[in-house]
Amino acid sequence: MKTRMLILGSGPAGLSAAIYGARAGLKPIVVQGIQPGGQLTTTTDVENYPGFRDVIQGPWLMQEMEAQAVHVGTRMIYDHIVEAQLDSAPFRLIGDGGQVYEGDTLVIATGAQARWLGLPSEDALKGKGVSACATCDGFFYRGKKVAVIGGGNTAVEEALYLTNHSDDVTLIHRRDRLRAERILQERLHANPKIKVLWNKRVEQFVDGGGNAGLVAIDLVDTVTGEPSTLAVDGGFVAIGHHPATELFRGKLELDDEGYVVVETGSTRTAIPGVFACGDVQDKIYRQAVTAAGTGCMAALDAERYLQELDFEERVEEAEAA
C-alpha cells in the first residue's frame, strides 16, 4: 500500500494529521496499531477538550475524530507494525502479517503510555478514583482529599498542580528522599497544602463498593513493614511515562528518555520527510488538545516538504529537457 502520507498511530495527534493531510489531497493511510484511538479510549469523562460545554466520553471523541478523518479521505488500517525502514524514501512500515506500507512522508504518532504500579486494584479503579494525569482529572476532585504516588519531577509537579483544586494533598514516596529537581522540592515543601509520607509503598487501592469508587489506599512502610491506610477520594500515579518508540531505536534520534527529538517549533525529525507529533515527542504537556495541535503541525510540515520535493523534481526535469 502506497501513499504520499503514511501515519503510524491513531490518537488525537495521528487523526488530526490525517484530517489535514486528507484535506490537502495527500490521501493518507493511518495504521492504527494495537490501541486504536490512543489513550483517550481508556478515559471516561473528558471535560477539557475545546468545543464541548458538557462532559464527553473519551472513546466517543476518538470515534468522532476517526469518522471525520475517514469522511475527508483517510484510509484506516488495523495492523501491528513490527519493523520500520527509514533509510530512504519511500519510508516503509511492515506489519506482523507481512503487509508493507510505503509513504513518501511518515508521521509518527505512536504516543506514550503512563507507567502504572501494576496492581490489580489499580486496574479495577482506573477512572473511578485512580488516574495517571492530574491535569486531566484534578478538576473532578475540587475540595476533596487526594494523593500522588511517586518521587520524581512528574509526581511533584502533579502534587503542586492539585493544590489548585484541593487543600489536602498527600505525596506518597517509597524512599526517604525525592528524585525531583531541587527547585521543585523547595516549592513542594513550602506549600502548606501538601504533606509527604516517606518510605511508603502502595499495597492496594481500596474500593468502597457500589458507585463509591476509591475510598482509601493501603500502604506498607518500606523500612518497618508496618501497614497503614490513608483515606482519599482520588489517587494519582505519577511515576513517569514510556514513549512508544521501540520501533525507532537506532534508526531515529531519541532523547535520554526515549522521546523522538524534533526541531524546535516544528515536528521535523533528523530524517527529512519523517515527522513526529503528540506524546511520542512531548513529555511536558501530554494533553489531547496539544497532541491534536502537533498533529496539525505534522501534516502542514509534511505538505510543505512534499511541495518542495515536487518543485525540485520539476526543476530537474526541466533542466534535463
Short mmCIF file of C-alpha atoms in Angstrom, two decimals:
data_model
loop_
_atom_site.label_atom_id
_atom_site.label_comp_id
_atom_site.label_asym_id
_atom_site.label_seq_id
_atom_site.Cartn_x
_atom_site.Cartn_y
_atom_site.Cartn_z
CA MET A 1 0.00 0.00 0.00
CA LYS A 2 1.46 3.33 -1.06
CA THR A 3 0.60 6.88 -0.08
CA ARG A 4 2.05 10.35 0.00
CA MET A 5 1.49 10.49 3.78
CA LEU A 6 1.81 7.42 5.98
CA ILE A 7 0.73 7.88 9.60
CA LEU A 8 1.51 5.48 12.42
CA GLY A 9 -0.82 5.96 15.38
CA SER A 10 -4.49 6.86 15.70
CA GLY A 11 -4.81 9.05 18.77
CA PRO A 12 -5.63 12.77 18.60
CA ALA A 13 -2.25 13.52 17.00
CA GLY A 14 -2.41 10.88 14.27
CA LEU A 15 -6.05 11.54 13.38
CA SER A 16 -5.55 15.32 13.30
CA ALA A 17 -2.61 14.81 10.95
CA ALA A 18 -4.83 12.58 8.82
CA ILE A 19 -7.62 15.15 8.64
CA TYR A 20 -5.28 17.91 7.50
CA GLY A 21 -3.38 15.59 5.17
CA ALA A 22 -6.56 14.33 3.53
CA ARG A 23 -7.85 17.86 3.02
CA ALA A 24 -4.55 18.65 1.27
CA GLY A 25 -5.15 15.77 -1.15
CA LEU A 26 -2.38 13.54 0.21
CA LYS A 27 -4.70 10.51 0.65
CA PRO A 28 -3.16 9.48 3.97
CA ILE A 29 -3.07 5.96 5.31
CA VAL A 30 -3.34 5.60 9.10
CA VAL A 31 -2.02 2.36 10.60
CA GLN A 32 -3.83 2.19 13.91
CA GLY A 33 -1.67 -0.21 15.92
CA ILE A 34 -2.64 -2.26 18.94
CA GLN A 35 -4.61 0.53 20.67
CA PRO A 36 -6.78 2.29 18.09
CA GLY A 37 -7.72 5.73 19.34
CA GLY A 38 -4.83 6.00 21.78
CA GLN A 39 -5.08 6.74 25.48
CA LEU A 40 -8.40 8.58 25.21
CA THR A 41 -10.14 5.27 24.55
CA THR A 42 -9.37 4.33 28.17
CA THR A 43 -10.58 7.68 29.52
CA THR A 44 -14.15 8.17 30.67
CA ASP A 45 -15.07 11.78 31.39
CA VAL A 46 -13.37 14.44 29.26
CA GLU A 47 -14.13 18.00 30.32
CA ASN A 48 -11.21 19.99 28.92
CA TYR A 49 -11.38 19.36 25.16
CA PRO A 50 -12.48 22.59 23.40
CA GLY A 51 -15.86 22.70 21.73
CA PHE A 52 -17.95 20.73 24.23
CA ARG A 53 -19.64 22.51 27.11
CA ASP A 54 -20.81 19.23 28.67
CA VAL A 55 -18.63 16.34 29.78
CA ILE A 56 -17.95 13.92 26.92
CA GLN A 57 -16.58 10.38 26.82
CA GLY A 58 -13.05 9.72 25.57
CA PRO A 59 -13.97 6.73 23.35
CA TRP A 60 -16.79 8.73 21.73
CA LEU A 61 -14.43 11.63 20.98
CA MET A 62 -11.99 9.30 19.25
CA GLN A 63 -14.77 7.66 17.24
CA GLU A 64 -15.82 11.08 16.00
CA MET A 65 -12.23 12.01 15.09
CA GLU A 66 -11.81 8.77 13.17
CA ALA A 67 -15.13 9.25 11.36
CA GLN A 68 -14.08 12.76 10.38
CA ALA A 69 -10.71 11.53 9.09
CA VAL A 70 -12.38 8.83 7.00
CA HIS A 71 -15.00 11.29 5.73
CA VAL A 72 -12.36 13.60 4.24
CA GLY A 73 -10.43 10.79 2.59
CA THR A 74 -8.25 8.90 5.06
CA ARG A 75 -7.78 5.16 4.77
CA MET A 76 -7.75 3.41 8.17
CA ILE A 77 -5.77 0.19 8.55
CA TYR A 78 -5.81 -2.14 11.54
CA ASP A 79 -2.34 -3.68 11.78
CA HIS A 80 0.53 -4.11 14.23
CA ILE A 81 3.80 -2.78 12.85
CA VAL A 82 6.88 -4.85 13.65
CA GLU A 83 9.51 -3.09 11.54
CA ALA A 84 10.22 0.42 10.28
CA GLN A 85 12.62 1.15 7.42
CA LEU A 86 13.69 4.79 7.39
CA ASP A 87 16.94 4.65 5.41
CA SER A 88 15.43 6.39 2.40
CA ALA A 89 12.11 7.47 0.92
CA PRO A 90 9.64 5.99 0.38
CA PHE A 91 9.63 5.03 4.05
CA ARG A 92 8.34 1.56 4.84
CA LEU A 93 6.38 0.04 7.69
CA ILE A 94 5.95 -3.73 7.83
CA GLY A 95 3.01 -5.36 9.62
CA ASP A 96 3.20 -8.57 11.62
CA GLY A 97 1.42 -10.37 8.76
CA GLY A 98 3.98 -9.17 6.20
CA GLN A 99 1.93 -6.33 4.71
CA VAL A 100 4.15 -3.45 3.55
CA TYR A 101 3.08 0.20 3.76
CA GLU A 102 5.05 2.85 1.88
CA GLY A 103 4.89 6.61 2.32
CA ASP A 104 6.67 9.50 0.68
CA THR A 105 6.41 11.02 4.15
CA LEU A 106 5.98 9.33 7.51
CA VAL A 107 4.20 10.83 10.51
CA ILE A 108 4.99 9.10 13.80
CA ALA A 109 2.15 9.48 16.31
CA THR A 110 2.62 6.38 18.45
CA GLY A 111 2.12 8.25 21.74
CA ALA A 112 3.32 7.42 25.23
CA GLN A 113 1.86 5.29 27.97
CA ALA A 114 1.73 6.22 31.63
CA ARG A 115 3.68 3.88 33.86
CA TRP A 116 1.46 2.15 36.40
CA LEU A 117 2.17 0.27 39.61
CA GLY A 118 0.77 -2.96 38.19
CA LEU A 119 -1.70 -3.67 41.00
CA PRO A 120 -4.99 -5.47 40.25
CA SER A 121 -6.85 -2.94 42.41
CA GLU A 122 -5.27 -0.12 40.41
CA ASP A 123 -6.58 -1.50 37.15
CA ALA A 124 -10.04 -2.06 38.61
CA LEU A 125 -10.32 1.54 39.81
CA LYS A 126 -8.92 3.39 36.80
CA GLY A 127 -11.41 6.15 36.05
CA LYS A 128 -13.10 5.51 39.40
CA GLY A 129 -10.70 7.44 41.60
CA VAL A 130 -7.36 6.27 40.22
CA SER A 131 -5.73 8.34 37.49
CA ALA A 132 -2.33 8.97 35.91
CA CYS A 133 -2.97 12.59 34.91
CA ALA A 134 -3.70 15.33 37.44
CA THR A 135 -4.01 17.96 34.70
CA CYS A 136 -6.69 15.83 33.04
CA ASP A 137 -8.67 14.74 36.09
CA GLY A 138 -7.74 17.01 39.00
CA PHE A 139 -10.76 19.23 38.35
CA PHE A 140 -13.07 16.38 39.40
CA TYR A 141 -11.56 16.43 42.92
CA ARG A 142 -12.25 20.01 43.91
CA GLY A 143 -12.33 20.30 47.69
CA LYS A 144 -11.55 16.60 48.12
CA LYS A 145 -8.65 14.67 49.59
CA VAL A 146 -6.14 13.38 47.06
CA ALA A 147 -2.82 11.54 47.00
CA VAL A 148 0.02 11.41 44.48
CA ILE A 149 2.31 8.38 44.23
CA GLY A 150 5.89 8.97 43.09
CA GLY A 151 9.06 10.89 43.86
CA GLY A 152 10.31 12.42 40.61
CA ASN A 153 9.56 15.64 38.77
CA THR A 154 6.24 14.32 37.48
CA ALA A 155 4.97 13.46 40.96
CA VAL A 156 5.97 16.79 42.49
CA GLU A 157 4.52 18.77 39.59
CA GLU A 158 1.25 16.80 39.86
CA ALA A 159 1.06 17.42 43.61
CA LEU A 160 1.65 21.15 43.16
CA TYR A 161 -0.95 21.31 40.41
CA LEU A 162 -3.55 19.54 42.54
CA THR A 163 -3.33 22.28 45.19
CA ASN A 164 -5.31 24.40 42.72
CA HIS A 165 -8.27 22.13 43.48
CA SER A 166 -7.59 20.56 46.87
CA ASP A 167 -6.35 21.80 50.24
CA ASP A 168 -5.40 18.25 51.27
CA VAL A 169 -2.75 16.71 49.02
CA THR A 170 -0.50 13.86 50.15
CA LEU A 171 2.62 12.78 48.29
CA ILE A 172 3.46 9.11 48.85
CA HIS A 173 7.05 8.04 48.19
CA ARG A 174 8.69 4.68 48.77
CA ARG A 175 12.03 6.22 49.74
CA ASP A 176 13.21 8.84 52.25
CA ARG A 177 14.20 11.42 49.64
CA LEU A 178 12.78 12.73 46.39
CA ARG A 179 14.37 12.45 42.94
CA ALA A 180 12.77 15.68 41.72
CA GLU A 181 14.78 18.77 40.88
CA ARG A 182 15.78 20.90 43.87
CA ILE A 183 13.60 23.88 42.94
CA LEU A 184 10.53 21.65 42.67
CA GLN A 185 11.29 20.11 46.06
CA GLU A 186 11.54 23.57 47.60
CA ARG A 187 8.16 24.53 46.17
CA LEU A 188 6.65 21.29 47.43
CA HIS A 189 7.90 21.66 51.00
CA ALA A 190 6.89 25.33 51.06
CA ASN A 191 3.28 24.54 50.14
CA PRO A 192 1.11 24.14 53.26
CA LYS A 193 -1.49 22.13 51.36
CA ILE A 194 0.94 19.24 50.75
CA LYS A 195 2.26 16.68 53.20
CA VAL A 196 4.70 13.87 52.37
CA LEU A 197 4.56 10.26 53.53
CA TRP A 198 8.08 8.85 53.35
CA ASN A 199 9.08 5.19 52.96
CA LYS A 200 5.62 4.05 51.99
CA ARG A 201 4.70 1.51 49.30
CA VAL A 202 1.18 1.23 47.91
CA GLU A 203 -0.23 -2.19 48.72
CA GLN A 204 -3.65 -1.68 47.17
CA PHE A 205 -6.30 0.85 46.25
CA VAL A 206 -9.45 0.31 48.30
CA ASP A 207 -12.81 0.18 46.53
CA GLY A 208 -15.73 1.50 48.58
CA GLY A 209 -18.18 -0.71 46.70
CA GLY A 210 -21.20 0.23 44.64
CA ASN A 211 -20.58 3.56 42.95
CA ALA A 212 -18.24 4.83 45.65
CA GLY A 213 -15.01 4.13 43.76
CA LEU A 214 -11.72 4.78 45.56
CA VAL A 215 -12.05 5.49 49.28
CA ALA A 216 -8.56 4.71 50.63
CA ILE A 217 -5.05 3.50 49.87
CA ASP A 218 -3.46 0.67 51.86
CA LEU A 219 0.24 1.31 52.50
CA VAL A 220 3.22 -0.62 53.85
CA ASP A 221 6.25 1.02 55.45
CA THR A 222 9.31 0.03 53.38
CA VAL A 223 11.55 0.17 56.48
CA THR A 224 9.47 -1.33 59.29
CA GLY A 225 6.87 -3.30 57.30
CA GLU A 226 4.09 -1.64 59.30
CA PRO A 227 0.76 -1.38 57.42
CA SER A 228 -1.36 1.76 57.35
CA THR A 229 -4.34 3.17 55.48
CA LEU A 230 -4.80 6.64 54.03
CA ALA A 231 -8.38 7.77 53.35
CA VAL A 232 -8.56 9.56 49.98
CA ASP A 233 -11.04 10.43 47.26
CA GLY A 234 -8.51 10.40 44.42
CA GLY A 235 -5.18 8.70 43.80
CA PHE A 236 -2.77 9.86 41.08
CA VAL A 237 0.00 7.52 39.94
CA ALA A 238 2.88 9.73 38.80
CA ILE A 239 5.88 7.51 38.13
CA GLY A 240 6.57 8.68 34.59
CA HIS A 241 5.65 7.80 31.03
CA HIS A 242 7.04 5.43 28.45
CA PRO A 243 7.08 6.71 24.84
CA ALA A 244 6.22 4.08 22.22
CA THR A 245 9.46 4.38 20.24
CA GLU A 246 10.88 0.84 20.34
CA LEU A 247 10.44 0.57 16.56
CA PHE A 248 12.73 3.53 16.00
CA ARG A 249 15.65 2.85 18.32
CA GLY A 250 18.88 3.06 16.36
CA LYS A 251 17.01 4.45 13.35
CA LEU A 252 15.89 7.86 14.57
CA GLU A 253 17.28 10.35 17.08
CA LEU A 254 15.74 9.83 20.52
CA ASP A 255 16.48 11.66 23.76
CA ASP A 256 17.64 10.03 27.00
CA GLU A 257 14.07 9.14 27.95
CA GLY A 258 13.25 7.64 24.55
CA TYR A 259 11.17 10.50 23.13
CA VAL A 260 11.59 11.40 19.44
CA VAL A 261 13.71 14.53 19.02
CA VAL A 262 12.16 17.19 16.76
CA GLU A 263 13.31 20.62 15.67
CA THR A 264 12.17 23.39 17.99
CA GLY A 265 8.90 24.86 16.76
CA SER A 266 8.21 22.09 14.26
CA THR A 267 7.58 18.35 14.00
CA ARG A 268 10.59 17.65 11.76
CA THR A 269 12.88 14.86 12.93
CA ALA A 270 16.53 14.34 12.00
CA ILE A 271 15.39 12.43 8.88
CA PRO A 272 13.91 14.65 6.12
CA GLY A 273 10.38 13.50 5.37
CA VAL A 274 9.84 11.91 8.79
CA PHE A 275 7.76 13.86 11.31
CA ALA A 276 6.69 13.19 14.90
CA CYS A 277 3.71 14.57 16.78
CA GLY A 278 1.79 14.07 20.00
CA ASP A 279 3.04 12.45 23.18
CA VAL A 280 5.77 10.50 21.38
CA GLN A 281 7.72 13.78 21.24
CA ASP A 282 6.03 15.78 24.02
CA LYS A 283 6.95 14.98 27.62
CA ILE A 284 5.76 18.27 29.07
CA TYR A 285 2.11 18.89 28.19
CA ARG A 286 0.71 15.45 27.25
CA GLN A 287 -2.84 16.66 26.59
CA ALA A 288 -5.28 15.60 23.89
CA VAL A 289 -5.61 19.16 22.62
CA THR A 290 -1.83 19.71 22.37
CA ALA A 291 -1.45 16.34 20.65
CA ALA A 292 -4.09 17.35 18.12
CA GLY A 293 -2.29 20.64 17.58
CA THR A 294 1.03 18.98 16.82
CA GLY A 295 -0.80 16.55 14.53
CA CYS A 296 -1.96 19.54 12.51
CA MET A 297 1.63 20.84 12.50
CA ALA A 298 2.96 17.49 11.27
CA ALA A 299 0.53 17.44 8.34
CA LEU A 300 1.42 21.00 7.37
CA ASP A 301 5.15 20.26 7.70
CA ALA A 302 4.75 17.14 5.55
CA GLU A 303 2.74 19.01 2.93
CA ARG A 304 5.41 21.71 2.65
CA TYR A 305 8.12 19.07 2.42
CA LEU A 306 6.31 17.36 -0.46
CA GLN A 307 5.72 20.66 -2.24
CA GLU A 308 9.44 21.45 -2.08
CA LEU A 309 10.26 17.93 -3.24
CA ASP A 310 7.87 18.17 -6.19
CA PHE A 311 9.28 21.58 -7.15
CA GLU A 312 12.85 20.26 -7.15
CA GLU A 313 11.80 17.32 -9.32
CA ARG A 314 10.12 19.65 -11.83
CA VAL A 315 13.25 21.82 -11.96
CA GLU A 316 15.43 18.77 -12.58
CA GLU A 317 13.10 17.54 -15.32
CA ALA A 318 13.14 20.97 -16.99
CA GLU A 319 16.91 21.16 -16.86
CA ALA A 320 17.22 17.63 -18.29
CA ALA A 321 14.89 18.56 -21.18
#
